[in-house]
Short mmCIF file of C-alpha atoms (C1' of nucleotides) in Angstrom, two decimals:
data_model
loop_
_atom_site.label_atom_id
_atom_site.label_comp_id
_atom_site.label_asym_id
_atom_site.label_seq_id
_atom_site.Cartn_x
_atom_site.Cartn_y
_atom_site.Cartn_z
CA UNK A 1 104.41 96.05 79.45
CA UNK A 2 101.95 96.57 82.26
CA UNK A 3 101.20 100.10 83.16
CA UNK A 4 100.27 101.95 86.33
CA UNK A 5 97.49 100.59 88.52
CA UNK A 6 94.14 102.29 88.74
CA UNK A 7 94.58 105.36 90.94
CA UNK A 8 91.72 104.33 93.17
CA UNK A 9 93.71 101.32 94.34
CA UNK A 10 96.08 103.75 96.01
CA UNK A 11 93.33 105.30 98.07
CA UNK A 12 93.54 103.79 101.50
CA UNK A 13 96.89 102.11 101.02
CA UNK A 14 99.29 104.79 99.86
CA UNK A 15 99.73 106.11 103.40
CA UNK A 16 100.56 102.60 104.42
CA UNK A 17 103.14 102.19 101.68
CA UNK A 18 104.84 105.44 102.59
CA UNK A 19 105.01 104.42 106.23
CA UNK A 20 106.31 101.03 105.16
CA UNK A 21 109.10 102.50 103.08
CA UNK A 22 110.05 104.89 105.87
CA UNK A 23 110.33 101.97 108.27
CA UNK A 24 113.46 101.11 106.31
CA UNK A 25 115.07 104.40 107.26
CA UNK A 26 114.65 108.15 106.65
CA UNK A 27 113.89 109.37 103.15
CA UNK A 28 113.11 112.66 101.46
CA UNK A 29 110.12 113.12 99.21
CA UNK A 30 111.74 112.63 95.87
CA UNK A 31 113.67 109.55 96.97
CA UNK A 32 110.54 108.12 98.50
CA UNK A 33 108.82 108.43 95.17
CA UNK A 34 111.63 106.51 93.53
CA UNK A 35 111.62 103.83 96.21
CA UNK A 36 107.93 103.21 95.62
CA UNK A 37 108.44 103.08 91.90
CA UNK A 38 111.27 100.58 92.00
CA UNK A 39 109.63 98.47 94.71
CA UNK A 40 106.60 98.13 92.46
CA UNK A 41 108.41 97.55 89.17
CA UNK A 42 107.24 100.96 88.02
CA UNK A 43 103.56 100.23 88.54
CA UNK A 44 103.13 102.46 91.58
CA UNK A 45 104.32 105.95 90.88
CA UNK A 46 102.59 108.57 93.02
CA UNK A 47 102.77 112.04 91.50
CA UNK A 48 104.43 114.94 93.25
CA UNK A 49 101.03 116.57 93.63
CA UNK A 50 99.97 113.50 95.60
CA UNK A 51 103.07 112.74 97.56
CA UNK A 52 103.92 116.12 99.07
CA UNK A 53 100.45 116.87 100.44
CA UNK A 54 100.37 113.32 101.76
CA UNK A 55 103.64 113.83 103.62
CA UNK A 56 102.31 117.06 105.09
CA UNK A 57 99.24 115.23 106.30
CA UNK A 58 101.28 112.50 107.92
CA UNK A 59 103.44 115.12 109.57
CA UNK A 60 100.41 117.03 110.84
CA UNK A 61 99.12 113.79 112.29
CA UNK A 62 102.41 113.24 114.09
CA UNK A 63 103.20 110.02 112.27
CA UNK A 64 106.39 111.28 110.66
CA UNK A 65 108.95 113.94 111.56
CA UNK A 66 110.59 116.29 109.05
CA UNK A 67 114.02 117.86 109.01
CA UNK A 68 115.47 120.13 106.33
CA UNK A 69 118.90 119.40 105.02
CA UNK A 70 120.33 122.63 103.65
CA UNK A 71 123.97 121.59 103.84
CA UNK A 72 124.08 121.09 100.10
CA UNK A 73 122.67 123.34 97.39
CA UNK A 74 119.85 120.87 96.89
CA UNK A 75 117.40 121.45 99.71
CA UNK A 76 115.99 118.19 100.88
CA UNK A 77 113.33 117.54 103.46
CA UNK A 78 114.04 114.29 105.24
CA UNK A 79 111.26 112.36 106.89
CA UNK A 80 111.41 109.66 109.53
CA UNK A 81 108.81 107.67 111.43
CA UNK A 82 107.77 108.77 114.90
CA UNK A 83 106.74 106.28 117.57
CA UNK A 84 103.13 106.98 116.68
CA UNK A 85 103.99 106.36 113.05
CA UNK A 86 105.46 102.95 113.80
CA UNK A 87 102.38 102.06 115.77
CA UNK A 88 100.10 103.20 112.97
CA UNK A 89 102.16 101.28 110.44
CA UNK A 90 101.66 98.05 112.33
CA UNK A 91 97.96 98.64 112.75
CA UNK A 92 97.34 99.60 109.16
CA UNK A 93 99.41 96.70 107.92
CA UNK A 94 97.27 94.26 109.84
CA UNK A 95 94.14 95.96 108.61
CA UNK A 96 95.48 95.54 105.11
CA UNK A 97 96.32 91.87 105.60
CA UNK A 98 92.80 91.24 106.88
CA UNK A 99 91.23 93.13 104.02
CA UNK A 100 93.34 91.43 101.37
CA UNK A 101 92.54 88.07 102.87
CA UNK A 102 88.81 88.65 102.66
CA UNK A 103 89.09 89.75 99.08
CA UNK A 104 91.32 86.82 98.21
CA UNK A 105 88.85 84.40 99.74
CA UNK A 106 86.08 85.99 97.75
CA UNK A 107 87.95 85.87 94.46
CA UNK A 108 89.65 82.51 94.77
CA UNK A 109 86.65 80.42 93.70
CA UNK A 110 85.93 82.53 90.64
CA UNK A 111 89.35 83.66 89.46
CA UNK A 112 92.33 81.48 90.18
CA UNK A 113 95.27 83.33 91.71
CA UNK A 114 98.59 83.44 89.78
CA UNK A 115 100.73 80.94 91.72
CA UNK A 116 98.54 78.95 94.18
CA UNK A 117 101.20 77.04 96.05
CA UNK B 1 85.02 93.30 117.92
CA UNK B 2 86.63 94.64 114.80
CA UNK B 3 84.69 97.26 112.98
CA UNK B 4 84.33 98.31 109.37
CA UNK B 5 87.44 98.93 107.29
CA UNK B 6 88.48 102.41 106.28
CA UNK B 7 86.17 103.46 103.45
CA UNK B 8 89.07 104.33 101.22
CA UNK B 9 90.09 100.70 101.09
CA UNK B 10 86.91 100.07 99.16
CA UNK B 11 87.85 102.56 96.48
CA UNK B 12 89.21 100.60 93.59
CA UNK B 13 88.14 97.20 94.84
CA UNK B 14 84.43 97.40 95.56
CA UNK B 15 83.58 97.04 91.87
CA UNK B 16 85.71 93.94 91.86
CA UNK B 17 83.98 92.47 94.88
CA UNK B 18 80.56 93.05 93.39
CA UNK B 19 81.60 91.36 90.16
CA UNK B 20 83.11 88.54 92.19
CA UNK B 21 79.91 87.94 94.12
CA UNK B 22 77.83 88.06 90.95
CA UNK B 23 80.05 85.39 89.42
CA UNK B 24 78.40 83.05 91.85
CA UNK B 25 75.00 83.70 90.29
CA UNK B 26 72.47 86.53 89.90
CA UNK B 27 71.68 88.72 92.88
CA UNK B 28 69.60 91.79 93.56
CA UNK B 29 71.01 94.85 95.26
CA UNK B 30 69.91 94.22 98.79
CA UNK B 31 70.98 90.56 98.74
CA UNK B 32 74.32 91.59 97.26
CA UNK B 33 74.86 93.89 100.20
CA UNK B 34 74.19 91.02 102.58
CA UNK B 35 76.48 88.67 100.68
CA UNK B 36 79.32 91.13 100.98
CA UNK B 37 78.65 91.61 104.66
CA UNK B 38 78.61 87.93 105.50
CA UNK B 39 81.56 87.12 103.23
CA UNK B 40 83.59 89.69 105.16
CA UNK B 41 82.44 88.81 108.66
CA UNK B 42 80.59 92.10 108.79
CA UNK B 43 83.63 94.22 108.05
CA UNK B 44 82.63 95.20 104.53
CA UNK B 45 79.18 96.70 104.46
CA UNK B 46 78.69 99.08 101.54
CA UNK B 47 75.87 101.53 102.14
CA UNK B 48 72.81 101.74 99.92
CA UNK B 49 73.96 105.16 98.76
CA UNK B 50 77.13 103.48 97.54
CA UNK B 51 75.83 100.23 96.18
CA UNK B 52 72.96 101.36 93.97
CA UNK B 53 74.89 104.04 92.09
CA UNK B 54 77.71 101.51 91.70
CA UNK B 55 75.35 98.98 90.15
CA UNK B 56 74.05 101.63 87.78
CA UNK B 57 77.59 102.42 86.72
CA UNK B 58 78.40 98.78 86.08
CA UNK B 59 75.21 98.45 84.08
CA UNK B 60 75.99 101.56 82.04
CA UNK B 61 79.39 100.07 81.32
CA UNK B 62 77.77 96.88 80.08
CA UNK B 63 79.40 94.72 82.75
CA UNK B 64 76.16 93.58 84.32
CA UNK B 65 72.60 93.15 83.08
CA UNK B 66 69.48 94.06 85.09
CA UNK B 67 66.05 92.52 85.10
CA UNK B 68 63.11 93.58 87.27
CA UNK B 69 61.19 90.92 89.10
CA UNK B 70 57.70 92.23 89.77
CA UNK B 71 56.06 88.84 90.28
CA UNK B 72 55.95 89.42 94.02
CA UNK B 73 54.89 92.55 95.90
CA UNK B 74 58.57 93.20 96.67
CA UNK B 75 60.07 94.64 93.51
CA UNK B 76 63.56 93.34 93.07
CA UNK B 77 66.11 94.22 90.44
CA UNK B 78 68.21 91.22 89.63
CA UNK B 79 71.69 91.62 88.22
CA UNK B 80 73.86 89.14 86.38
CA UNK B 81 77.28 89.31 84.77
CA UNK B 82 77.56 89.92 81.05
CA UNK B 83 80.37 88.42 78.98
CA UNK B 84 82.18 91.74 79.24
CA UNK B 85 81.63 91.64 83.00
CA UNK B 86 83.24 88.20 83.29
CA UNK B 87 86.18 89.41 81.29
CA UNK B 88 86.53 92.51 83.43
CA UNK B 89 86.28 90.42 86.57
CA UNK B 90 89.21 88.29 85.50
CA UNK B 91 91.30 91.26 84.53
CA UNK B 92 90.60 93.23 87.69
CA UNK B 93 91.20 90.19 89.83
CA UNK B 94 94.66 89.74 88.36
CA UNK B 95 95.34 93.42 88.77
CA UNK B 96 94.35 93.07 92.38
CA UNK B 97 96.55 90.02 92.93
CA UNK B 98 99.50 91.90 91.47
CA UNK B 99 98.84 94.96 93.56
CA UNK B 100 98.37 93.00 96.77
CA UNK B 101 101.54 91.09 96.07
CA UNK B 102 103.59 94.25 95.70
CA UNK B 103 102.18 95.64 98.91
CA UNK B 104 102.75 92.38 100.73
CA UNK B 105 106.34 92.28 99.58
CA UNK B 106 106.81 95.83 100.78
CA UNK B 107 105.26 95.21 104.18
CA UNK B 108 106.63 91.76 104.92
CA UNK B 109 110.06 92.94 106.11
CA UNK B 110 108.66 95.55 108.45
CA UNK B 111 105.40 94.05 109.70
CA UNK B 112 105.10 90.28 109.93
CA UNK B 113 101.95 88.92 108.32
CA UNK B 114 99.45 86.97 110.51
CA UNK B 115 100.08 83.37 109.37
CA UNK B 116 103.40 83.18 107.46
CA UNK B 117 103.15 79.69 105.98
"C1'" DT C 1 47.95 98.32 114.24
"C1'" DC C 2 52.46 99.77 114.47
"C1'" DC C 3 57.10 99.11 113.75
"C1'" DC C 4 60.95 97.31 111.56
"C1'" DA C 5 63.30 94.79 107.82
"C1'" DT C 6 63.20 94.85 103.08
"C1'" DG C 7 64.08 97.09 98.66
"C1'" DC C 8 65.34 100.80 95.50
"C1'" DA C 9 66.76 105.49 94.61
"C1'" DT C 10 68.89 110.33 94.66
"C1'" DC C 11 71.57 114.30 96.55
"C1'" DG C 12 75.22 116.97 98.82
"C1'" DC C 13 79.58 116.43 101.35
"C1'" DC C 14 84.29 115.40 101.56
"C1'" DA C 15 88.83 113.16 101.02
"C1'" DC C 16 92.43 112.44 98.00
"C1'" DG C 17 95.01 111.16 93.63
"C1'" DC C 18 95.76 113.66 89.38
"C1'" DC C 19 97.26 117.33 86.23
"C1'" DA C 20 99.03 121.87 85.66
"C1'" DT C 21 101.87 125.15 87.24
"C1'" DA C 22 105.57 127.57 89.83
"C1'" DT C 23 110.32 127.98 91.42
"C1'" DA C 24 115.21 126.92 92.09
"C1'" DT C 25 119.55 124.30 91.63
"C1'" DG C 26 122.95 120.77 89.81
"C1'" DA C 27 124.78 118.16 85.91
"C1'" DC C 28 125.93 117.33 81.36
"C1'" DG C 29 126.55 118.23 76.41
"C1'" DG C 30 127.43 121.04 72.58
"C1'" DC D 1 129.03 129.31 78.35
"C1'" DC D 2 124.53 128.30 77.72
"C1'" DG D 3 120.57 125.47 77.14
"C1'" DT D 4 118.18 121.54 78.60
"C1'" DC D 5 116.96 118.06 81.67
"C1'" DA D 6 116.77 115.62 86.21
"C1'" DT D 7 116.31 116.90 90.81
"C1'" DA D 8 113.50 118.83 94.61
"C1'" DT D 9 109.49 120.91 96.87
"C1'" DA D 10 105.06 123.16 96.77
"C1'" DT D 11 100.16 124.68 95.69
"C1'" DG D 12 95.54 124.89 93.40
"C1'" DG D 13 91.60 123.19 90.84
"C1'" DC D 14 89.27 118.96 88.96
"C1'" DG D 15 86.99 114.57 89.11
"C1'" DT D 16 85.70 110.38 91.41
"C1'" DG D 17 83.24 107.64 94.49
"C1'" DG D 18 81.97 106.04 99.37
"C1'" DC D 19 79.00 108.02 102.93
"C1'" DG D 20 75.15 110.02 105.49
"C1'" DA D 21 70.61 111.80 105.02
"C1'" DT D 22 66.42 111.42 103.08
"C1'" DG D 23 62.46 109.65 100.59
"C1'" DC D 24 59.08 106.14 99.52
"C1'" DA D 25 56.73 101.69 99.23
"C1'" DT D 26 55.70 96.86 100.85
"C1'" DG D 27 55.68 92.60 103.81
"C1'" DG D 28 55.79 90.29 108.18
"C1'" DG D 29 55.64 89.77 112.97
"C1'" DA D 30 54.43 91.47 117.73
#
DNA sequence: TCCCATGCATCGCCACGCCATATATGACGG
DNA sequence: CCGTCATATATGGCGTGGCGATGCATGGGA
């Protein structure tokens, strides 16, 4: 069974993934963690010590908006994308596509990709 | 004109790119830097303070082999892949493909990729 | 002759993912 | 009823690695 990816792969793309998941609708931290894990077949599993500071950063940057839900005993902090967040998501996604394409082009001749066509 | 990618994108994939370029044949540090720059349309341009320590790390790990060329006035340190380096290249490349695929799958529904088919 | 590209190298800074730790509640089993 | 575990958020210190700054030496072209 494959295990978690090298942590360094997350650098520079974890923000993007979080924004991407939130584009699907509001989530709270813990559920976001689970969404990432299931969406990646368990191979991307950001730790709490990573995720919460990250969410605070995104909030400080105005990319997401937080709202506490204290209606139940379990206090949950729900996050949703702001307009700026949606804009950033699009931009970062295109940056990512461009980056991945360059890398793919560089690797293709030396290491064949899994399923070519 | 697009500028350089976020530095953090390089974390976790710059090693891979260097190995990928070296799979094409031996290179010395400075020429490697240029290869990466041209292969990326100028958008990936690792600094000397990044590249040389990186090469030393790869050498320490036995993934590349160095040989000084002092035949000319310009001293150049040529690097080539070792067997272990070729193996690592393949492994990391597949890791990268898997990672990129997960991210692509996550982004596709929310941000359309440049050229779909 | 002077400047810039070439060519290699090291050092301190900083951002961020990780682990450890803290705290509190709900659920389930014995 | 009580312990244990999943849930839920948060902070602090550590380690890693790309970057800018700096240093130094040579070759080529203006």
